[in-house]
CSV table of C-alpha atoms and ligand atoms in Angstrom, one decimal:
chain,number,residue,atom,x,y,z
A,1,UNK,CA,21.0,28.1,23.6
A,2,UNK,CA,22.0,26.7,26.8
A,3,UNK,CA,18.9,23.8,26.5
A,4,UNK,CA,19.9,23.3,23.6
A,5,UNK,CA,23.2,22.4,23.9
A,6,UNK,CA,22.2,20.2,26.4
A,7,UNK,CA,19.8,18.2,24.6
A,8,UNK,CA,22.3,17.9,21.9
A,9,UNK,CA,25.3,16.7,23.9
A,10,UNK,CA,22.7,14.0,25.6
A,11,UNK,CA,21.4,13.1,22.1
A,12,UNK,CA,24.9,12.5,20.8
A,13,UNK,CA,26.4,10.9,23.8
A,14,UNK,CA,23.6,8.6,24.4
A,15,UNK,CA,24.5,6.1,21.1
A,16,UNK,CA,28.4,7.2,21.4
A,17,UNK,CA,27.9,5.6,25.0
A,18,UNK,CA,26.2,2.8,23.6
A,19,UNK,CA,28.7,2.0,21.5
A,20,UNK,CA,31.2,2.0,23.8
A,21,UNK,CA,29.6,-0.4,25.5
A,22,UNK,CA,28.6,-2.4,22.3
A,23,UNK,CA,32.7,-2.9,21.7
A,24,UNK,CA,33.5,-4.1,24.5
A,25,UNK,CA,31.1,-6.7,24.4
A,26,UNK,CA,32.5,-7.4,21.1
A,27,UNK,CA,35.9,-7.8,22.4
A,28,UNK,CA,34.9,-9.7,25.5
A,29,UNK,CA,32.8,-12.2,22.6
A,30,UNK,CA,36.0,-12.6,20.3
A,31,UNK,CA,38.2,-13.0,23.1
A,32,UNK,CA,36.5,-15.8,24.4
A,33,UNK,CA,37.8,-19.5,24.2
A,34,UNK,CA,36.6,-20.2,22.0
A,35,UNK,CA,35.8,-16.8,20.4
A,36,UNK,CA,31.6,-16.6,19.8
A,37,UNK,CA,31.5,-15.0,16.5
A,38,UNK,CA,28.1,-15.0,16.3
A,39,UNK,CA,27.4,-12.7,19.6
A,40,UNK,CA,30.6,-10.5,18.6
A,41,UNK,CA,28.7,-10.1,14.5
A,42,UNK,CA,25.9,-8.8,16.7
A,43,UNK,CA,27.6,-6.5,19.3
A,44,UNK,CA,29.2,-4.8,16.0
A,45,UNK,CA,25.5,-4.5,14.5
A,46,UNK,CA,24.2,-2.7,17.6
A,47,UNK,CA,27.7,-0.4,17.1
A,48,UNK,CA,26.7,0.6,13.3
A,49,UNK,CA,23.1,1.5,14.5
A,50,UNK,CA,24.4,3.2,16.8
A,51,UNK,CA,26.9,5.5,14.4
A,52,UNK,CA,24.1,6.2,12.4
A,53,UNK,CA,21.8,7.6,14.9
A,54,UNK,CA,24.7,9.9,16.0
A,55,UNK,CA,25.3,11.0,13.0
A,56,UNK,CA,21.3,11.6,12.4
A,57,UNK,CA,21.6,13.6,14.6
A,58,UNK,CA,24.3,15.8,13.9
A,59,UNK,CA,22.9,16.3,10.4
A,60,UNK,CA,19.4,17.3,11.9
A,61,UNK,CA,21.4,19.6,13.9
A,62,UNK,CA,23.1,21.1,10.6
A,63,UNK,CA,19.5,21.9,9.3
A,64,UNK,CA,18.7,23.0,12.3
A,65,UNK,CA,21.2,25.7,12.3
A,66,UNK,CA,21.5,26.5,8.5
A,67,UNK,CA,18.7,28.9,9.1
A,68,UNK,CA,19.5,31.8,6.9
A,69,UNK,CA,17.9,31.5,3.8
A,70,UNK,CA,20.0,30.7,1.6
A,71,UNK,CA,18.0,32.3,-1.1
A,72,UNK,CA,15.6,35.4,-1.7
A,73,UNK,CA,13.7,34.4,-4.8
A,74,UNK,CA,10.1,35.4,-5.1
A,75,UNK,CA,7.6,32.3,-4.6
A,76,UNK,CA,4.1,31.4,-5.4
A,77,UNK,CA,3.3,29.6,-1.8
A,78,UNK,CA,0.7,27.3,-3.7
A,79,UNK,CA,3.0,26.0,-6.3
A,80,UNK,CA,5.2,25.3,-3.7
A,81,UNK,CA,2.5,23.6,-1.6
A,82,UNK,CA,1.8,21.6,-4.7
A,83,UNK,CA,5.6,20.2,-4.9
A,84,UNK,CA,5.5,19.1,-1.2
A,85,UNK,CA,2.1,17.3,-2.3
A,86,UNK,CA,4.1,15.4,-5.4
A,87,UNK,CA,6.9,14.3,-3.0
A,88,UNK,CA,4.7,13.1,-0.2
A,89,UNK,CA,2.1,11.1,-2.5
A,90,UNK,CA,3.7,7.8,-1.8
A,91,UNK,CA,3.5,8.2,1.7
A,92,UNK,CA,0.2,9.5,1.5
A,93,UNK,CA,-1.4,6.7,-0.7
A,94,UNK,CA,1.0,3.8,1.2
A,95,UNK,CA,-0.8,5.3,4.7
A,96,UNK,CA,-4.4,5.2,3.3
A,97,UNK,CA,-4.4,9.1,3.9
A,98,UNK,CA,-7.3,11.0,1.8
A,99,UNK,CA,-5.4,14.3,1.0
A,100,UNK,CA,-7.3,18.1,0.1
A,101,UNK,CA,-6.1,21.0,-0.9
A,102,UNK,CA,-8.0,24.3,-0.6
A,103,UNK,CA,-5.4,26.6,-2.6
A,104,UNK,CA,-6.7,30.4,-2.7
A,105,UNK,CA,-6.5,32.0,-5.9
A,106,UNK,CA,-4.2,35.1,-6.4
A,107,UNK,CA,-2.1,34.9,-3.6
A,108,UNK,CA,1.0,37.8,-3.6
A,109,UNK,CA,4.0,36.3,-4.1
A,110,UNK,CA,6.1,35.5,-0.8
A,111,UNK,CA,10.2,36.0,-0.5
A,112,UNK,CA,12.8,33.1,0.6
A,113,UNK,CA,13.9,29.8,0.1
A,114,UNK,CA,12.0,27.3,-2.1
A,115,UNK,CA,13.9,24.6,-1.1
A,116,UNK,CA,13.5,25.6,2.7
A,117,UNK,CA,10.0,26.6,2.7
A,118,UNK,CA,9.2,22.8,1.1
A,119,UNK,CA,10.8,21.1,3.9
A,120,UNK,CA,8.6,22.9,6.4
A,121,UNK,CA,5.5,22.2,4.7
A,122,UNK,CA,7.0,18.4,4.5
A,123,UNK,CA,7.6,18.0,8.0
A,124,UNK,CA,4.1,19.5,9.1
A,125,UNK,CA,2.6,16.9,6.2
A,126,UNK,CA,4.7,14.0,7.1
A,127,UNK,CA,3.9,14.7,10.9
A,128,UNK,CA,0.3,14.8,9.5
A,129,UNK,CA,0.3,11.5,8.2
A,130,UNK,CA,2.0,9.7,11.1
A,131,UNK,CA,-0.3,11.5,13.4
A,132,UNK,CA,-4.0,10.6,11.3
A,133,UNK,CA,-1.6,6.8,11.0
A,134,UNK,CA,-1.2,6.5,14.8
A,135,UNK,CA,-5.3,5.6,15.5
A,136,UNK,CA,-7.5,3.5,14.0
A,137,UNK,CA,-10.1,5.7,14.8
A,138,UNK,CA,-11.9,7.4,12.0
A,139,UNK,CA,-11.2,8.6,8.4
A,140,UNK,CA,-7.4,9.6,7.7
A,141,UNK,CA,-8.0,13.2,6.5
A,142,UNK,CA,-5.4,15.6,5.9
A,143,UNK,CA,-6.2,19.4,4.3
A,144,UNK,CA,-3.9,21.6,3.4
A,145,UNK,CA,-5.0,25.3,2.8
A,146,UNK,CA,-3.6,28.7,2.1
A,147,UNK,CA,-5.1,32.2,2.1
A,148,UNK,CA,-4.5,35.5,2.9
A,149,UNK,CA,-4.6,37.3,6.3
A,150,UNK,CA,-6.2,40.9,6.8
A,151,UNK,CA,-2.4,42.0,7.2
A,152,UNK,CA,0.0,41.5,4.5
A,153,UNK,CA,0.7,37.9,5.3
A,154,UNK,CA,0.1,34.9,3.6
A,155,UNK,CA,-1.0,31.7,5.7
A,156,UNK,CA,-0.7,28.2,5.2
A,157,UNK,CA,-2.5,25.5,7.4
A,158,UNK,CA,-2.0,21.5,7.5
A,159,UNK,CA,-4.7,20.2,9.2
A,160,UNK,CA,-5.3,16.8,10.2
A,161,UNK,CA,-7.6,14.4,11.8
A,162,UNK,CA,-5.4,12.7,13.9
A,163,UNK,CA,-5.5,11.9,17.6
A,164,UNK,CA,-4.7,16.0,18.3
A,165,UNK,CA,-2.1,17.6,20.5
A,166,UNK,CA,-1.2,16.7,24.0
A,167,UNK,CA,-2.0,18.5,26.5
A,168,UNK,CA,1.4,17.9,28.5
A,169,UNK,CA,3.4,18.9,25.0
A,170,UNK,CA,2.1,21.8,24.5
A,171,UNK,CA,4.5,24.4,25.4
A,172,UNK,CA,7.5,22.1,23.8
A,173,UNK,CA,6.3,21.4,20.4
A,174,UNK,CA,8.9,23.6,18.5
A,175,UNK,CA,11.7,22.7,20.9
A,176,UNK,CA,14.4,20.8,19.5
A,177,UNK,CA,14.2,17.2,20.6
A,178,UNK,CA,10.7,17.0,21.4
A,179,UNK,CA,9.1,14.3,20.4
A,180,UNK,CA,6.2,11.5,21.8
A,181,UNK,CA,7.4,9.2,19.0
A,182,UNK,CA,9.7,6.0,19.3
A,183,UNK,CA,11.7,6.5,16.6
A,184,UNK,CA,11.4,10.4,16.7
A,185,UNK,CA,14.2,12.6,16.8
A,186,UNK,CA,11.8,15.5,17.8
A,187,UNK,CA,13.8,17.9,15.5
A,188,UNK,CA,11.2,18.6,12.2
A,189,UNK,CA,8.8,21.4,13.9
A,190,UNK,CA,12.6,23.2,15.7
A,191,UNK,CA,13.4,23.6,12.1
A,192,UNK,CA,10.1,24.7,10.9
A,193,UNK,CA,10.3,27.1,13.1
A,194,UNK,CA,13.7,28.2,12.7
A,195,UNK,CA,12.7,28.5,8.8
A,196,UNK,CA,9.7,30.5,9.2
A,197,UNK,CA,11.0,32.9,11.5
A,198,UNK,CA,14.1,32.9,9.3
A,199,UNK,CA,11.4,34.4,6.6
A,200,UNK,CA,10.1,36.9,8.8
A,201,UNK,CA,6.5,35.0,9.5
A,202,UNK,CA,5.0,32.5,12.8
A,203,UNK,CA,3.9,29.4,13.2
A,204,UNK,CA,1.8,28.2,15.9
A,205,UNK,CA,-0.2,25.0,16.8
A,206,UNK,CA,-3.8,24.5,17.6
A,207,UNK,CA,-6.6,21.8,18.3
A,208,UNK,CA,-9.0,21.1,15.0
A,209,UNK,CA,-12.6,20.5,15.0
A,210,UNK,CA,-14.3,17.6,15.5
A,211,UNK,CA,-10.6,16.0,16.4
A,212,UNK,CA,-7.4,16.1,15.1
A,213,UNK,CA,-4.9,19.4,15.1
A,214,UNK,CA,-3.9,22.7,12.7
A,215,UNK,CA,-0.4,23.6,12.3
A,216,UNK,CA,-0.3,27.4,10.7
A,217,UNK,CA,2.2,29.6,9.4
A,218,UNK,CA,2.6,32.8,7.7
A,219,UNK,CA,5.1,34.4,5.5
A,220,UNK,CA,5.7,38.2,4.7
A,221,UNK,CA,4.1,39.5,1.8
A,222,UNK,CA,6.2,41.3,-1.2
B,301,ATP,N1,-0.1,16.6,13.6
B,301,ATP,C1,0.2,16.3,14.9
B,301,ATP,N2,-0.7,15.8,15.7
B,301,ATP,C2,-0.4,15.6,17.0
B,301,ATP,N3,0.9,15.7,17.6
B,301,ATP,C3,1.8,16.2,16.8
B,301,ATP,C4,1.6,16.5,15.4
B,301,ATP,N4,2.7,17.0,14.9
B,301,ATP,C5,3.7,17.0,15.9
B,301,ATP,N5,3.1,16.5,17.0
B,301,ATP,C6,3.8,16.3,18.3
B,301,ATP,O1,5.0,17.1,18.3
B,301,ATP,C7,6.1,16.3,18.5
B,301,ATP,C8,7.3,16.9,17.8
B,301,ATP,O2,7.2,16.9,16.4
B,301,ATP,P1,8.5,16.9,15.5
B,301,ATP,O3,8.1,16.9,14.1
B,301,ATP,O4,9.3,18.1,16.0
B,301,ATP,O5,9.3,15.6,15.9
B,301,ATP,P2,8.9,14.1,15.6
B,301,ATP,O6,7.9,14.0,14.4
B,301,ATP,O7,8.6,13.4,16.8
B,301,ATP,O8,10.4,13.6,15.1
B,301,ATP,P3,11.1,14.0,13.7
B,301,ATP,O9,12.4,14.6,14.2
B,301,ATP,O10,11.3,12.7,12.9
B,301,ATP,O11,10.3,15.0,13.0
B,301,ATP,C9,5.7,14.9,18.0
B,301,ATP,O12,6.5,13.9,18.5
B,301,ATP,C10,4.3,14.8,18.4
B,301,ATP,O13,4.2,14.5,19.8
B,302,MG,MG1,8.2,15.2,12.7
């Protein structure tokens, strides 16, 4: 918890510091003789992007730590799989993404929080897409799959065909603030994680074949 708390302060000082800065350029502009409105308009920009992204970040930070479920419902993992796939088919179509599903048939039921268990199979998707988007290399391909594992766990699997994990990232994936991407906040696989082990299950990264990589999770069966 310690790292954590770390990263966070850093995260949220980092644009409270920059907008510090940003105002007193603004005042320094208006108080010229004469006053440059035009470079003081802009200082004040840079200060509202820079309240947003704080406060981005405190709401990932929320989601992060709402991690009970907040509901016990019994859930077919496929039609839920199925409802991610309706809300990311904009994204998908928009990125030029060929999307499959390889659904298994009578699946048990799983236990949790629709609404939760969505969002993690959205952020693997979503990190799918911008992964398979990040090369031009080769057919955008994205699978999703679920199945049953020899113990009584469901799995679920997004696999992709994107440039695959680095090496160097390996260990941090899951940790909060993570991320290899410029406008990433490096916080969607912390709360993955923190929902799936929140549900009892795992989740785990690893290479695909030819190229690209898997991310996998299971839930609890019953
Ligand atoms: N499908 C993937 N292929 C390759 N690398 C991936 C993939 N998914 C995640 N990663 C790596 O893991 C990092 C962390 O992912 P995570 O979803 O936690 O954060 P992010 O996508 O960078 O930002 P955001 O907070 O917007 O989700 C990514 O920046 C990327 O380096
Ligand atoms: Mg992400």
């Amino acid at each position: 918890m310690g790292q954590l708390a770390a990263s966070i302060a850093h995260e949220v000082n980092q644009p409270l510091a920059a907008a510090v800065t940003n105002a007193h350029a603004a005042l320094r502009w208006l108080g010229a003789q004469p006053p440059d409105l035009e470079e003081g308009r802009q200082a004040l920009g840079y200060i509202i992007k820079d309240g947003h992204r704080a406060s981005e970040v405190i709401d990932r930070i929320r989601a992060l730590i709402k991690k009970a479920p907040a509901r016990d419902d019994p859930l077919d993992i496929n039609e839920i799989v199925l409802e991610v796939i309706a809300l990311a088919r904009s994204e998908v179509l928009s990125n030029g993404v060929s999307l499959q599903t390889q659904l298994a048939s009578a699946l048990p039921l799983v236990h949790g929080d629709r609404i939760q268990l969505q969002q993690v199979i959205l952020n693997l998707v979503v990190n799918a897409i911008e992964a398979t988007s990040s090369t031009s290399e080769g057919a955008r391909e994205l699978l999703i799959s679920t199945g049953r594992d020899a113990s009584d766990v469901v799995l679920v699997a997004v696999r992709d065909s994107g440039p695959g994990l680095d090496p160097e990232g390996l260990g941090r994936l899951f940790d909060a603030f993570y991320t290899t991407k410029a406008g990433g906040l490096g916080m969607g696989l912390a709360i993955c994680r923190s929902i799936i082990e929140a549900h009892g299950g795992r989740i785990w990264a690893t290479a695909n074949v030819p190229r690209g990589a898997v991310f996998q999770f299971t839930l609890p069966v019953g």
